[in-house]
Short mmCIF file of C-alpha atoms and ligand atoms in Angstrom, two decimals:
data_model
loop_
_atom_site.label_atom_id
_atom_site.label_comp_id
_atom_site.label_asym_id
_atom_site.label_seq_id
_atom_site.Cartn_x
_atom_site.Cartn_y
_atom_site.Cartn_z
CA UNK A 816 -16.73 -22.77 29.30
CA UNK A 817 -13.56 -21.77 29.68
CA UNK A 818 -10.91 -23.66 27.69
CA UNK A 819 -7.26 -23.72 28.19
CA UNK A 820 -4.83 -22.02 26.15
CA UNK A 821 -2.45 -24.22 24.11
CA UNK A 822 1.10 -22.84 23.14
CA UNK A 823 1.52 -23.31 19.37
CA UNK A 824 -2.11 -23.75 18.43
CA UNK A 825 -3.83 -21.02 16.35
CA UNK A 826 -6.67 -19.91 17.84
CA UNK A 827 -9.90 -18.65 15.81
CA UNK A 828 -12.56 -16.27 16.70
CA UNK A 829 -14.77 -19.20 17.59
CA UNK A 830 -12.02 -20.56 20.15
CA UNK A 831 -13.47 -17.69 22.32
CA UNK A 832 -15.60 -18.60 25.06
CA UNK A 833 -18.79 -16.94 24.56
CA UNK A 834 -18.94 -16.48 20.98
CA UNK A 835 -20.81 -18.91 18.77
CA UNK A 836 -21.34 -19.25 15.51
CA UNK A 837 -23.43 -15.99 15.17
CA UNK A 838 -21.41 -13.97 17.14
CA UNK A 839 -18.53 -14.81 14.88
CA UNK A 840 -20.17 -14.13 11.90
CA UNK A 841 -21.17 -10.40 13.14
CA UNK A 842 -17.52 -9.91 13.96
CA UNK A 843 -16.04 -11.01 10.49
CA UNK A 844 -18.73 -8.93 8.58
CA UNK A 845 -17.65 -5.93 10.97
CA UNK A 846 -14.37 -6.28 9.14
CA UNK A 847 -12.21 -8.34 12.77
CA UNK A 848 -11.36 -11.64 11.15
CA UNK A 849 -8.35 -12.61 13.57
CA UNK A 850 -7.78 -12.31 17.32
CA UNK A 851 -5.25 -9.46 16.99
CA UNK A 852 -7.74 -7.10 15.43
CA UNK A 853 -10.32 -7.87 18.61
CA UNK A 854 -7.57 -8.01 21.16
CA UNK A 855 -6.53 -4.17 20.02
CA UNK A 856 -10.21 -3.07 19.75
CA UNK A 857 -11.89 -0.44 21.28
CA UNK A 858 -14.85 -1.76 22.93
CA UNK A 859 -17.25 1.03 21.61
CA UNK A 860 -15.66 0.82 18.26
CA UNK A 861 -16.34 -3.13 18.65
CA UNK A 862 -19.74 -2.74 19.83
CA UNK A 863 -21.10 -0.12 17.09
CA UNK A 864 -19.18 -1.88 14.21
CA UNK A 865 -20.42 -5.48 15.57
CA UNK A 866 -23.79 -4.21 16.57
CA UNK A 867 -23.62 -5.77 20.10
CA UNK A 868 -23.61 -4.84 23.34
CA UNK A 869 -20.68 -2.92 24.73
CA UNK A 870 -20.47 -5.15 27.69
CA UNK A 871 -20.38 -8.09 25.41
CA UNK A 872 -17.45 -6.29 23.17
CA UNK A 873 -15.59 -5.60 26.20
CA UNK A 874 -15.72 -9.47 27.60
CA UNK A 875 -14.58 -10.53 23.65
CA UNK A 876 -12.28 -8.32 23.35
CA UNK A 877 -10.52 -9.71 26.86
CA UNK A 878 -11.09 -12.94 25.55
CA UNK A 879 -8.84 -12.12 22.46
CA UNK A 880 -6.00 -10.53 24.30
CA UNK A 881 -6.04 -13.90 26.17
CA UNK A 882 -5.69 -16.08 22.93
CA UNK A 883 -4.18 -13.53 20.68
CA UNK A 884 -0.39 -13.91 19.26
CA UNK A 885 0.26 -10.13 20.10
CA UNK A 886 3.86 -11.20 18.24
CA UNK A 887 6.96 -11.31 20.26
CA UNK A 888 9.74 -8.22 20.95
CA UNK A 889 12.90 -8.05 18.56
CA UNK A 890 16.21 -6.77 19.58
CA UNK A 891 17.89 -4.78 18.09
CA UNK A 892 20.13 -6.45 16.37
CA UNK A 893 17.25 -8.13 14.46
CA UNK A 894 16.22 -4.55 13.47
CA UNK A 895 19.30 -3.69 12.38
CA UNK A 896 20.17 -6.66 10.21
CA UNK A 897 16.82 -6.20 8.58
CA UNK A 898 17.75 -2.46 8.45
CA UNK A 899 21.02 -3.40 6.66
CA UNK A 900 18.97 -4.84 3.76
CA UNK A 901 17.41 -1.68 3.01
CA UNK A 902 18.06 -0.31 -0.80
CA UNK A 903 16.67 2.19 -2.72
CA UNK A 904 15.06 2.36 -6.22
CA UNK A 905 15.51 5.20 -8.81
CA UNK A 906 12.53 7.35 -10.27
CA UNK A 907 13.97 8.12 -12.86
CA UNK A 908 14.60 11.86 -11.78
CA UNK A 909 17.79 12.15 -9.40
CA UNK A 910 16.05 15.81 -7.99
CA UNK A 911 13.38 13.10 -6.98
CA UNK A 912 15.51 10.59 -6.01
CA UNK A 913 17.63 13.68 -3.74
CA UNK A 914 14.74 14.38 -2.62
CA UNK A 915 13.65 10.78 -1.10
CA UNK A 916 17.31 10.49 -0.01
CA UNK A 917 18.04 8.81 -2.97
CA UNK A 918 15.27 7.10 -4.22
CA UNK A 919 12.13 4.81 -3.23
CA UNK A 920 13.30 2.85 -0.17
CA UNK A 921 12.42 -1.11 0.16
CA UNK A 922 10.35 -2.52 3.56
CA UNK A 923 8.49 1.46 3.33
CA UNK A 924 5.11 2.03 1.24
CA UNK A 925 5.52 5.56 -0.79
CA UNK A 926 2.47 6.82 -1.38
CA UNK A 927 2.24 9.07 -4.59
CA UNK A 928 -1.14 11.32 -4.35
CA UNK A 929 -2.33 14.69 -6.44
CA UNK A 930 -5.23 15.32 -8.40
CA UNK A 931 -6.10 13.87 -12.16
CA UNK A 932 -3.19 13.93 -14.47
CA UNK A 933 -0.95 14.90 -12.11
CA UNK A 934 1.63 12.29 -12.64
CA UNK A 935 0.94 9.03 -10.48
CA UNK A 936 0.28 6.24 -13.28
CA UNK A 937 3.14 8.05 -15.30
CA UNK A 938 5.46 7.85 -12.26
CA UNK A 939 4.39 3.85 -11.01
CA UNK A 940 5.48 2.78 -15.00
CA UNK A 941 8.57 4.44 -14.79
CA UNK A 942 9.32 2.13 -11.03
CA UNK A 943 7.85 -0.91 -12.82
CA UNK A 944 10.65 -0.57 -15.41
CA UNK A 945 13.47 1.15 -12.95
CA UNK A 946 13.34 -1.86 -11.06
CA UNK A 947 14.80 -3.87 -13.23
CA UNK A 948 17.83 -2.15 -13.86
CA UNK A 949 21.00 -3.13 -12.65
CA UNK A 950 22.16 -1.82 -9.26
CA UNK A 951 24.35 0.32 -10.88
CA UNK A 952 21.87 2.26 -12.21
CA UNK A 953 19.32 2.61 -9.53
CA UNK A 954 17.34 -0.45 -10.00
CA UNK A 955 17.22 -3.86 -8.09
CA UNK A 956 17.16 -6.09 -10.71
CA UNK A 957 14.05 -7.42 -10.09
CA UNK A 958 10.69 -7.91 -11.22
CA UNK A 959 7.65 -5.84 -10.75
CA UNK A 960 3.95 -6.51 -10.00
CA UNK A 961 1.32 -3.66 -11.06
CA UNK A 962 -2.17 -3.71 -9.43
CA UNK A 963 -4.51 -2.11 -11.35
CA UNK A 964 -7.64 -0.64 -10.22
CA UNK A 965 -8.46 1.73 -13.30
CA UNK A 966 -7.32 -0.17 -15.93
CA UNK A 967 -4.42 2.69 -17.14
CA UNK A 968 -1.81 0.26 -17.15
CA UNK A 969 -0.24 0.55 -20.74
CA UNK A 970 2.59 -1.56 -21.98
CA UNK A 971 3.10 0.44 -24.80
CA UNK A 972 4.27 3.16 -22.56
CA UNK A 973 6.63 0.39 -20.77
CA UNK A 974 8.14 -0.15 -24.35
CA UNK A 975 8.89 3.67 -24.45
CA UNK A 976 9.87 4.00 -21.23
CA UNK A 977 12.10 0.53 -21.58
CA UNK A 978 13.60 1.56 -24.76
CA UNK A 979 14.74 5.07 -23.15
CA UNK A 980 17.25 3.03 -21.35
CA UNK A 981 18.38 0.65 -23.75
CA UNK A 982 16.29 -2.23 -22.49
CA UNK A 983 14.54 -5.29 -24.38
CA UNK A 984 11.29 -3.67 -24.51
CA UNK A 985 9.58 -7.51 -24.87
CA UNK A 986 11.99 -8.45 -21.24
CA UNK A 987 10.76 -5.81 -19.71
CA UNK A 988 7.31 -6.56 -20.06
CA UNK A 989 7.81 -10.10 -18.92
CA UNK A 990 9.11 -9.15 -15.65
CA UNK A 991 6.05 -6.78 -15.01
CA UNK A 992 2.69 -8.88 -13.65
CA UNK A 993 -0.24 -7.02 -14.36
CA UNK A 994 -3.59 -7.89 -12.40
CA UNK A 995 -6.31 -5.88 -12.90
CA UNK A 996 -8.61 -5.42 -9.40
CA UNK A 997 -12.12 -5.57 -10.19
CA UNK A 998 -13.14 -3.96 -6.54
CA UNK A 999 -12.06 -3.81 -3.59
CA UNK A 1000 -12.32 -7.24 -2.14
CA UNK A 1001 -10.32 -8.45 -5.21
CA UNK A 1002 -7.70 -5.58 -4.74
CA UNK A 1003 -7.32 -7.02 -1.29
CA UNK A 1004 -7.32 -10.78 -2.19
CA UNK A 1005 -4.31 -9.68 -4.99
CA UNK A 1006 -2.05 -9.02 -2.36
CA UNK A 1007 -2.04 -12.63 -1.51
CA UNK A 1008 -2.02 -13.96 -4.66
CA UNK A 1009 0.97 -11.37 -5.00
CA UNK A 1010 2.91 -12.93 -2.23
CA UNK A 1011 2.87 -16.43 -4.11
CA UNK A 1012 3.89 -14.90 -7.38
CA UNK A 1013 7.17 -13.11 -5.21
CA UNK A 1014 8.01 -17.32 -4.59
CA UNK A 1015 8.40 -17.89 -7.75
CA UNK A 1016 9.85 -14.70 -9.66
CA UNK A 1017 12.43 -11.83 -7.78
CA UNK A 1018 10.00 -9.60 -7.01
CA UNK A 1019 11.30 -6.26 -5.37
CA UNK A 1020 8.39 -3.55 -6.58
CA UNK A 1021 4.80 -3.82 -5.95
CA UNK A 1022 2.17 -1.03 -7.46
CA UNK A 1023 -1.16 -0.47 -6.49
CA UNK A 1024 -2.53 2.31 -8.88
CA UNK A 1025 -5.18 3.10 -7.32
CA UNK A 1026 -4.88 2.52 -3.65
CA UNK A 1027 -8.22 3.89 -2.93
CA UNK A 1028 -10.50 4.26 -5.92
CA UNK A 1029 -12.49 1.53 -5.47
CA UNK A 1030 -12.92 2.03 -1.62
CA UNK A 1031 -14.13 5.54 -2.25
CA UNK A 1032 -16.55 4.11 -4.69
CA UNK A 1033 -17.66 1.41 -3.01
CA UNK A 1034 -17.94 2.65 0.67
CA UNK A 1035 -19.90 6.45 0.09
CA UNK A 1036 -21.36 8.10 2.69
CA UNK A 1037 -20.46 8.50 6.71
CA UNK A 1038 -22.13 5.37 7.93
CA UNK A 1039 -19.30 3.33 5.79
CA UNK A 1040 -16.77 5.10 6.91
CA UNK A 1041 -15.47 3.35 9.51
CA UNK A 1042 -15.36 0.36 7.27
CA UNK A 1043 -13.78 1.52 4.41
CA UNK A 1044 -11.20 2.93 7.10
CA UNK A 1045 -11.01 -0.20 8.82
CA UNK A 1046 -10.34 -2.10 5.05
CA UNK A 1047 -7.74 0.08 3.89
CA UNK A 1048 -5.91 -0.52 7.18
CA UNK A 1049 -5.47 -3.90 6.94
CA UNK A 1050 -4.77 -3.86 2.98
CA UNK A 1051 -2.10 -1.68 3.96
CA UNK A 1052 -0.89 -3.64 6.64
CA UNK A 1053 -0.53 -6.63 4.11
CA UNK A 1054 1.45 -3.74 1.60
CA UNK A 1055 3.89 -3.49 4.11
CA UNK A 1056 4.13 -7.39 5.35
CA UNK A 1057 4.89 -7.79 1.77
CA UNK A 1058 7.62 -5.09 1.29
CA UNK A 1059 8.93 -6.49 4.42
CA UNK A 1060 9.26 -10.20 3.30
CA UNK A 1061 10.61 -9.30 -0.34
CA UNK A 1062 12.67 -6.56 0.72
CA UNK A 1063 10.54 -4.67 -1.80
CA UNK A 1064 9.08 -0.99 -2.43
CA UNK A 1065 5.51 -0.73 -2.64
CA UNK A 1066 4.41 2.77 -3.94
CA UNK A 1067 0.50 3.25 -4.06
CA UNK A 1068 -1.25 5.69 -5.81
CA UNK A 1069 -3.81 8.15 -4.44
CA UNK A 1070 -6.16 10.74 -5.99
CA UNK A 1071 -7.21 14.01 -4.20
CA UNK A 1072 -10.75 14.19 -2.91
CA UNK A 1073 -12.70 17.49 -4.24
CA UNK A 1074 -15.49 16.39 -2.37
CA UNK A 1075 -15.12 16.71 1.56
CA UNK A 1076 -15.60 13.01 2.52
CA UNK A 1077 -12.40 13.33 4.69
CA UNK A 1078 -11.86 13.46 8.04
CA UNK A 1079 -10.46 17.02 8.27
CA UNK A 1080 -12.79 18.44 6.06
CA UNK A 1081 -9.72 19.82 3.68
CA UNK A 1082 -11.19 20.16 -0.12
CA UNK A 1083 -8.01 18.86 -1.57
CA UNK A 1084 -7.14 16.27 0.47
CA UNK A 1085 -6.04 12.56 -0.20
CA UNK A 1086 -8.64 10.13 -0.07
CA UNK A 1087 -8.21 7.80 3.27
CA UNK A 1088 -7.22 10.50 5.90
CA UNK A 1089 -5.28 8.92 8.39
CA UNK A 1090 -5.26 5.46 8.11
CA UNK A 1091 -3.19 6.10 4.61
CA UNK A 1092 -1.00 8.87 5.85
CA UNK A 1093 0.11 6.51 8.99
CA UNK A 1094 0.51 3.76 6.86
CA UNK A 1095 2.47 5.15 4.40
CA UNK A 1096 6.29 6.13 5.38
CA UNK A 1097 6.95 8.65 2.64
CA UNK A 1098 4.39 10.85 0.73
CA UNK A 1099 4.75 12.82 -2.37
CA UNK A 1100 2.33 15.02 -3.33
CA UNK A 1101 2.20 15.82 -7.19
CA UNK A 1102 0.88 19.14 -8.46
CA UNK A 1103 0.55 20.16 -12.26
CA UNK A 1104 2.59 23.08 -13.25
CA UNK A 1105 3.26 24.23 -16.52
CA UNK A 1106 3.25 21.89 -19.80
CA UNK A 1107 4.80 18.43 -18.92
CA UNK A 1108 6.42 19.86 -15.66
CA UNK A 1109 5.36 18.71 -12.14
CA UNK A 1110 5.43 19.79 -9.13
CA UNK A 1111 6.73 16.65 -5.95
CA UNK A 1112 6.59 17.54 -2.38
CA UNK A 1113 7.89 15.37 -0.08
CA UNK A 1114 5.32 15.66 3.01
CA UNK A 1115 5.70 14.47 6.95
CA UNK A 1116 8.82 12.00 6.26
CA UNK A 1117 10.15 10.61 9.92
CA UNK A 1118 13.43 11.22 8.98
CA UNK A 1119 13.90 13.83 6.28
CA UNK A 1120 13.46 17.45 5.34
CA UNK A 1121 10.63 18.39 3.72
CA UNK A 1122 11.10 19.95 0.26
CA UNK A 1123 9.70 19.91 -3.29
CA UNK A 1124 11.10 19.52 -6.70
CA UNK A 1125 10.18 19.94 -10.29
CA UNK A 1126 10.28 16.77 -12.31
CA UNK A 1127 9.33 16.28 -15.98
CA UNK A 1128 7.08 13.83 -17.76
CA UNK A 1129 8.43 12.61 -21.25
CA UNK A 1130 8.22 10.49 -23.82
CA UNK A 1131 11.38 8.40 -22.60
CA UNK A 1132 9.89 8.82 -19.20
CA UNK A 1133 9.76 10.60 -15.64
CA UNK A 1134 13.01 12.75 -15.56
CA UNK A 1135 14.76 16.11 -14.21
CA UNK A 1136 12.88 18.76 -15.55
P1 ADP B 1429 -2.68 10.52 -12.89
O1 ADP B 1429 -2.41 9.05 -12.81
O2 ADP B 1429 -2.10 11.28 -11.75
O3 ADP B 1429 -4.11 10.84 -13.13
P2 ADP B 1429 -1.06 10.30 -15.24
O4 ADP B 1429 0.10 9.64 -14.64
O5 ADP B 1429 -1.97 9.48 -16.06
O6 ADP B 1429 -1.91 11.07 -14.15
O7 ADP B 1429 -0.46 11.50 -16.07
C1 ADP B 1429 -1.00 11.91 -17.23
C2 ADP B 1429 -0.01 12.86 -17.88
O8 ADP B 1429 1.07 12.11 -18.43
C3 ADP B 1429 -0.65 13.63 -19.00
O9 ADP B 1429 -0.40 15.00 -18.77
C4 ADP B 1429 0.06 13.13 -20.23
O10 ADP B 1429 0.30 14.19 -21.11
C5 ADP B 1429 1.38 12.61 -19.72
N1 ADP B 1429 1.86 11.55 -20.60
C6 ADP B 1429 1.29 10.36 -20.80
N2 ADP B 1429 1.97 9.66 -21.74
C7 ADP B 1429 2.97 10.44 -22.15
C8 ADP B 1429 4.03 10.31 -23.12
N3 ADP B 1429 4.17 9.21 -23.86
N4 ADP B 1429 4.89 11.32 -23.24
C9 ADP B 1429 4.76 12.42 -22.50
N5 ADP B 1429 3.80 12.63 -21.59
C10 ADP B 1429 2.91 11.64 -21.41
MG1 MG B 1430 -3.70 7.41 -12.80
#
């Protein structure tokens, strides 16, 4: 039975007509827990995911574009005066900052990939501390909150790196918020919990160091690929809501696959394929080069060059090599 569609009123996947209890379950454990998600479905992707019928999927997935909030159009205005909000946060190491066109933009997600020891957890301590510093001096004088997948967050290195610049090593630490994820779910569910914690304390940086460790460990094989895909998505569709709302950079971390469980089959490539690279606005891939040196390439930006630097890891920190 049709029912009629209420302005105002948020509809659920069981407001669909059709779909019972049952049916609703299979949908959230094939990952679609809103109307949005099934209203932008593909019907095959819907049906194999869901395992149901693809004439069923189709007739939900009309339903949903019936109910859905699909979101309304801005102008651009709107745009702009969001725009005009936009700052940018220091690495540390102005050939990287040049390089990003002067640092690590807010409302963006910069992913940092490269293989083991290339760089990334060195590089996401150094932003955790930056971002405190006054404008002045490439910060945003706020606070930063550090995900932690592998457990390699280290606040002795924060003292170091805090110290380098003259800071209270013991105020730096207290602006930091360290979670540790425990899998993927978790890492997921800390992104809410993050949002609350941005209420109460300036929040302007959020880490996630390791974006995709667990989901590579948890989801192996090709028949969980489309689900780890289809997680990742929305995590980092929550990443950027919340660099959005706080004005805030998020900058993820992302290790390079040896094995070929990527979608082009690349040796070296960073874990996620596509659904990180879209996601992401900048990318920076990290190589090792000699002793503490490293070489960043800026890769696919929408609106700069492309170009690499050498940067240098140190005991005060990430700096011009
Ligand atoms: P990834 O996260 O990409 O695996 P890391 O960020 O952990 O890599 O980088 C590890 C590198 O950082 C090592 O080469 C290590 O020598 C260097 N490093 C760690 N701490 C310090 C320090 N206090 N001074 C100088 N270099 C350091
Ligand atoms: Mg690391």
């Amino acid at each position: 039975m049709a029912k009629k569609k209420e302005e105002n009123k948020e509809y659920t996947i069981e407001d669909l007509p059709g779909v019972g209890p049952a049916t609703a379950e299979k949908l959230r454990d094939a990952g679609y827990t809103d109307l949005i998600e099934l209203a932008v479905a593909s019907p095959k992707d819907l049906a194999e995911l869901a395992g149901i019928g693809e004439g069923v999927a189709q007739k939900i997935i009309a339903a949903a574009r019936k109910y859905a909030n699909v979101g309304d159009f801005e102008t651009g205005d709107t745009i702009m005066e969001r725009r005009s909000k936009l700052t940018k946060l220091t690495t540390g190491s102005k050939e990287m900052d040049d390089l990003l066109g002067g640092g690590l933009e807010t409302q963006s997600i910069t992913e940092f990939f490269g293989e083991f020891g290339s760089g990334k957890t060195q590089i996401v301590h150094q932003l955790a501390v930056n971002v405190q510093l006054p404008k002045d001096k490439g910060g945003l004088e706020g606070h930063a909150i550090f995900i932690d997948t592998e457990n390699t967050f280290r606040p002795e290195r924060i003292v170091q790196m805090a110290q380098a610049y003259g800071l209270d090593p013991k105020e730096a630490l207290k602006k930091i918020h360290v979670a540790r994820a425990f899998n993927s779910h978790h890492q997921m569910l800390l992104v809410d919990k993050a949002m609350e914690v941005a209420k109460e304390f300036p929040v302007r940086l959020l880490v996630v160091d390791s974006l995709t460790a667990h989901f590579r460990a948890e989801y192996v094989g090709r028949s969980s690929l489309a689900e780890r895909q289809q997680l990742l998505n929305r995590h980092m569709h929550d990443l950027l809501k919340f660099a959005d709302i706080n004005n805030a950079v998020v900058a993820v971390t992302n290790q390079v696959s040896a094995k070929p469980d990527t979608f082009w089959g690349d040796p070296t490539a960073p874990i996620g394929g596509h659904i990180v690279a879209h996601n992401a606005t900048y990318r920076i891939y990290l190589r090792k080069s000699r002793g503490n040196k490293r070489i960043a390439r800026l890769i696919d930006s929408p609106s700069l060059p492309d170009g690499e630097v050498v940067i240098a890891i140190t005991n005060e920190g990430i700096r011009d090599a």
